[in-house]
Short mmCIF file of C-alpha atoms and ligand atoms in Angstrom, two decimals:
data_model
loop_
_atom_site.label_atom_id
_atom_site.label_comp_id
_atom_site.label_asym_id
_atom_site.label_seq_id
_atom_site.Cartn_x
_atom_site.Cartn_y
_atom_site.Cartn_z
CA MET A 1 -15.88 -13.83 13.30
CA ALA A 2 -16.12 -14.34 9.55
CA LYS A 3 -12.95 -13.97 7.55
CA GLU A 4 -12.50 -10.94 5.33
CA SER A 5 -14.11 -10.81 1.90
CA ILE A 6 -11.98 -10.54 -1.22
CA LEU A 7 -13.15 -9.67 -4.72
CA ILE A 8 -10.93 -11.27 -7.37
CA VAL A 9 -10.89 -9.56 -10.76
CA GLU A 10 -8.96 -11.68 -13.24
CA ASP A 11 -9.70 -12.81 -16.80
CA GLU A 12 -7.20 -15.66 -16.97
CA GLU A 13 -9.19 -18.76 -16.13
CA LYS A 14 -6.24 -20.69 -14.72
CA ILE A 15 -5.06 -17.95 -12.39
CA LEU A 16 -8.62 -17.20 -11.29
CA ARG A 17 -9.22 -20.84 -10.40
CA LEU A 18 -5.94 -21.11 -8.54
CA LEU A 19 -6.73 -17.97 -6.54
CA GLU A 20 -10.21 -19.25 -5.71
CA ILE A 21 -8.82 -22.53 -4.41
CA GLU A 22 -5.97 -21.02 -2.38
CA LEU A 23 -7.87 -18.06 -0.92
CA GLY A 24 -10.90 -20.25 -0.26
CA TYR A 25 -8.64 -22.64 1.61
CA GLU A 26 -7.42 -19.71 3.75
CA GLY A 27 -11.05 -19.09 4.67
CA TYR A 28 -11.65 -15.82 2.86
CA GLU A 29 -15.12 -15.10 1.55
CA LEU A 30 -14.73 -14.69 -2.21
CA GLY A 31 -16.32 -12.96 -5.16
CA LYS A 32 -15.06 -13.01 -8.72
CA ALA A 33 -15.31 -11.18 -12.00
CA THR A 34 -13.55 -11.75 -15.31
CA ASN A 35 -13.96 -8.26 -16.76
CA GLY A 36 -14.07 -4.68 -15.53
CA ILE A 37 -17.76 -4.07 -16.18
CA ASP A 38 -18.92 -7.08 -14.16
CA ALA A 39 -16.32 -6.28 -11.52
CA LEU A 40 -17.72 -2.78 -10.98
CA GLU A 41 -21.23 -4.17 -10.58
CA ILE A 42 -20.14 -6.85 -8.11
CA TYR A 43 -17.99 -4.33 -6.25
CA LEU A 44 -21.03 -2.08 -5.78
CA SER A 45 -23.34 -4.93 -4.75
CA GLN A 46 -21.82 -5.53 -1.30
CA LYS A 47 -19.07 -4.47 1.08
CA TRP A 48 -15.61 -5.89 0.36
CA ASP A 49 -12.49 -5.89 2.50
CA LEU A 50 -9.98 -6.16 -0.34
CA ILE A 51 -9.81 -6.27 -4.13
CA LEU A 52 -7.29 -8.30 -6.11
CA LEU A 53 -7.17 -6.57 -9.44
CA ASP A 54 -5.58 -7.71 -12.69
CA ILE A 55 -4.38 -4.77 -14.80
CA MET A 56 -4.84 -6.31 -18.24
CA LEU A 57 -8.58 -6.94 -18.56
CA PRO A 58 -10.93 -7.06 -21.54
CA GLY A 59 -13.35 -4.12 -21.81
CA MET A 60 -12.35 -1.82 -18.98
CA SER A 61 -8.71 -1.99 -17.89
CA GLY A 62 -7.81 -2.65 -14.29
CA ILE A 63 -6.35 0.84 -14.02
CA GLU A 64 -9.61 2.43 -15.23
CA LEU A 65 -11.57 0.24 -12.82
CA LEU A 66 -9.24 1.28 -10.00
CA ARG A 67 -9.84 4.93 -10.85
CA ARG A 68 -13.61 4.42 -10.64
CA ILE A 69 -13.39 2.47 -7.39
CA ARG A 70 -11.19 5.17 -5.86
CA GLY A 71 -13.77 7.73 -6.93
CA LYS A 72 -16.26 6.01 -4.64
CA ASP A 73 -14.08 4.71 -1.82
CA SER A 74 -10.58 5.87 -1.07
CA SER A 75 -9.96 3.37 1.69
CA ILE A 76 -10.73 -0.10 0.30
CA PRO A 77 -7.42 -1.95 -0.10
CA VAL A 78 -6.49 -2.89 -3.67
CA ILE A 79 -3.64 -5.19 -4.67
CA LEU A 80 -2.74 -5.11 -8.37
CA LEU A 81 -1.86 -8.25 -10.27
CA THR A 82 0.51 -7.16 -12.98
CA ALA A 83 2.38 -8.85 -15.78
CA LYS A 84 4.55 -5.81 -16.21
CA ASP A 85 7.98 -6.05 -14.78
CA SER A 86 9.47 -2.57 -14.56
CA ILE A 87 9.47 -0.89 -11.21
CA GLU A 88 8.12 2.35 -12.75
CA ASP A 89 4.97 0.58 -13.99
CA LYS A 90 4.36 -0.83 -10.56
CA VAL A 91 4.91 2.52 -8.95
CA SER A 92 2.55 4.29 -11.38
CA GLY A 93 -0.16 1.77 -10.47
CA LEU A 94 0.50 2.53 -6.82
CA ASP A 95 0.27 6.24 -7.56
CA LEU A 96 -3.26 5.64 -8.80
CA GLY A 97 -4.18 4.47 -5.35
CA ALA A 98 -3.41 0.77 -5.23
CA ASN A 99 -2.02 -0.40 -1.88
CA ASP A 100 0.37 -2.94 -3.34
CA TYR A 101 1.13 -4.95 -6.47
CA ILE A 102 2.34 -8.41 -7.26
CA THR A 103 4.00 -9.44 -10.49
CA LYS A 104 2.89 -12.57 -12.35
CA PRO A 105 3.92 -15.28 -12.09
CA PHE A 106 3.84 -14.98 -8.31
CA ARG A 107 4.35 -17.40 -5.45
CA MET A 108 1.16 -18.02 -3.54
CA GLU A 109 2.84 -17.55 -0.13
CA GLU A 110 4.03 -14.16 -1.26
CA LEU A 111 0.56 -13.09 -2.34
CA LEU A 112 -0.96 -14.38 0.90
CA ALA A 113 1.65 -12.44 2.91
CA ARG A 114 0.80 -9.23 1.05
CA ILE A 115 -2.92 -9.78 1.52
CA ARG A 116 -2.40 -10.24 5.25
CA ALA A 117 -0.17 -7.16 5.45
CA VAL A 118 -2.64 -4.95 3.59
CA LEU A 119 -5.57 -6.18 5.70
CA ARG A 120 -3.53 -5.66 8.87
CA MET A 121 -2.70 -2.07 7.93
CA LYS A 122 -6.38 -1.49 7.21
CA GLN A 123 -7.32 -2.82 10.62
CA ILE A 124 -4.72 -0.66 12.35
CA ALA A 125 -5.97 2.36 10.43
CA SER A 126 -9.59 1.75 11.43
CA SER A 127 -9.00 0.81 15.06
CA PRO A 128 -10.03 3.41 17.60
CA ILE A 129 -7.25 5.71 18.77
CA VAL A 130 -7.17 7.90 21.86
CA GLU A 131 -7.70 11.49 20.72
CA SER A 132 -4.50 12.81 22.29
CA ASP A 133 -2.41 10.17 20.53
CA VAL A 134 -3.79 10.94 17.11
CA TRP A 135 -1.06 13.32 15.96
CA LEU A 136 2.51 12.16 15.42
CA HIS A 137 5.07 14.95 15.24
CA ALA A 138 8.55 15.53 13.88
CA GLY A 139 9.69 19.12 13.86
CA ASP A 140 7.04 21.10 11.96
CA LEU A 141 5.62 17.95 10.35
CA LYS A 142 2.56 16.26 11.78
CA LEU A 143 0.50 13.24 10.78
CA ASN A 144 -2.99 12.42 11.99
CA GLU A 145 -3.47 8.67 12.37
CA LYS A 146 -7.22 9.00 12.43
CA THR A 147 -7.87 11.27 9.47
CA ARG A 148 -4.63 10.44 7.62
CA GLU A 149 -3.89 14.15 7.27
CA VAL A 150 -0.25 15.07 6.80
CA ILE A 151 0.67 18.69 7.40
CA ARG A 152 3.96 20.51 7.32
CA LYS A 153 4.08 24.18 8.29
CA GLU A 154 0.36 24.69 7.56
CA HIS A 155 0.72 23.00 4.14
CA ASP A 156 -1.38 19.90 3.44
CA ILE A 157 0.72 17.14 1.98
CA ASP A 158 -1.06 14.71 -0.31
CA LEU A 159 0.34 11.18 -0.09
CA THR A 160 -0.53 7.92 -1.84
CA PRO A 161 -1.54 5.05 0.51
CA LYS A 162 1.93 3.49 0.41
CA GLU A 163 3.74 6.80 0.92
CA TYR A 164 1.50 7.36 3.92
CA ASP A 165 2.25 3.90 5.36
CA LEU A 166 5.96 4.52 4.92
CA LEU A 167 5.86 7.94 6.60
CA LEU A 168 3.76 6.54 9.43
CA TYR A 169 6.33 3.80 10.00
CA LEU A 170 9.22 6.28 9.97
CA LEU A 171 7.38 8.58 12.39
CA ARG A 172 6.54 5.75 14.76
CA ASN A 173 10.23 4.91 14.83
CA LYS A 174 11.50 8.48 14.96
CA ARG A 175 15.28 8.83 15.50
CA GLN A 176 15.82 5.10 14.96
CA VAL A 177 17.97 4.03 12.04
CA LEU A 178 15.95 1.56 9.98
CA ASP A 179 17.48 -0.71 7.37
CA ARG A 180 15.80 -1.38 4.03
CA ASP A 181 14.79 -4.94 4.89
CA GLN A 182 13.16 -3.75 8.08
CA ILE A 183 11.21 -1.08 6.23
CA LEU A 184 10.18 -3.50 3.47
CA GLU A 185 8.98 -6.05 5.98
CA ALA A 186 7.04 -3.52 8.04
CA VAL A 187 5.44 -1.50 5.26
CA TRP A 188 5.09 -4.02 2.43
CA GLY A 189 4.79 -7.11 4.59
CA TYR A 190 7.50 -9.18 2.97
CA ASP A 191 11.24 -9.35 2.82
CA TYR A 192 12.87 -10.51 -0.40
CA ASP A 193 16.32 -9.75 -1.70
CA GLY A 194 16.27 -7.47 -4.70
CA GLU A 195 12.95 -5.90 -3.80
CA THR A 196 14.48 -3.39 -1.40
CA LYS A 197 14.88 -0.96 -4.33
CA ILE A 198 11.20 -0.14 -3.93
CA VAL A 199 12.07 1.31 -0.52
CA ASP A 200 14.54 3.73 -2.15
CA VAL A 201 11.97 4.67 -4.80
CA TYR A 202 9.40 5.45 -2.12
CA ILE A 203 11.84 7.34 0.08
CA ARG A 204 12.58 9.50 -2.97
CA TYR A 205 8.86 10.12 -3.53
CA LEU A 206 8.31 10.92 0.11
CA ARG A 207 11.24 13.33 0.23
CA LYS A 208 9.89 15.19 -2.78
CA LYS A 209 6.64 15.78 -0.96
CA VAL A 210 7.74 16.07 2.66
CA ASP A 211 11.22 17.60 2.53
CA ALA A 212 11.97 19.20 -0.85
CA ASN A 213 10.15 22.49 -0.27
CA PHE A 214 11.29 23.01 3.28
CA GLU A 215 14.45 24.27 4.87
CA GLN A 216 15.06 21.39 7.21
CA ALA A 217 15.26 17.83 5.90
CA LEU A 218 13.61 15.23 8.14
CA ILE A 219 14.39 12.06 6.21
CA HIS A 220 18.09 11.21 6.28
CA THR A 221 20.08 8.52 4.50
CA VAL A 222 22.39 6.49 6.67
CA ARG A 223 25.03 5.31 4.25
CA GLY A 224 25.32 1.55 3.95
CA VAL A 225 22.40 1.02 6.31
CA GLY A 226 19.11 2.67 5.48
CA TYR A 227 17.12 5.66 6.63
CA VAL A 228 16.18 7.64 9.69
CA LEU A 229 13.55 10.28 10.28
CA LYS A 230 14.64 12.87 12.80
CA ASP A 231 13.88 16.46 13.67
CA VAL A 232 17.21 17.28 15.35
CA THR A 233 20.53 17.02 13.59
CA1 CA B 1 -5.37 -10.40 -17.66
#
């Protein structure tokens, strides 16, 4: 079976070349573009499994390109390459529908790990599921693994791809206390000290959508450890 195809959108010649060499070595089929306009054209010309997208691009910004891509396909995985360092900037990119981000300068093994994680999640999401196993439940919350619907008490809950992945992981491990490293590893595909803050940020986002407007909280903090999702207290 052919390896997955990756479209690299990056205007910095050195980084682009490095990515081509490393990803080519891993066996991925590659396409490249150095600006947003070309990238959109190449994106539309064939089917891609993943897009590596630089945010700072000449012409059309990576964020604008992401918006247009999401307008056509909500499921193609996108990993942002960002020079920005604040966690809020990363999160706002993720809110726009990116699956993950990596900050430049990055270590190649870290990028490769994230690519594998994102592609793995995509494969899990598209693999056939037995109809009766499609819905995961916790109290009055339910999540459909096939359609990605999340419903609580008849209300549709709209989640970003990463919020969805996180909720799915919590639901699959219902009533188990999960530490931050475990969550980071499972949902983001890597495990580095100092990055676990992103887990707290996402738990906060998820709570706002899943718990804030309802009587019973499902996501609980376990002090000094991590989090647990449970429907009985
Ligand atoms: Ca750039």
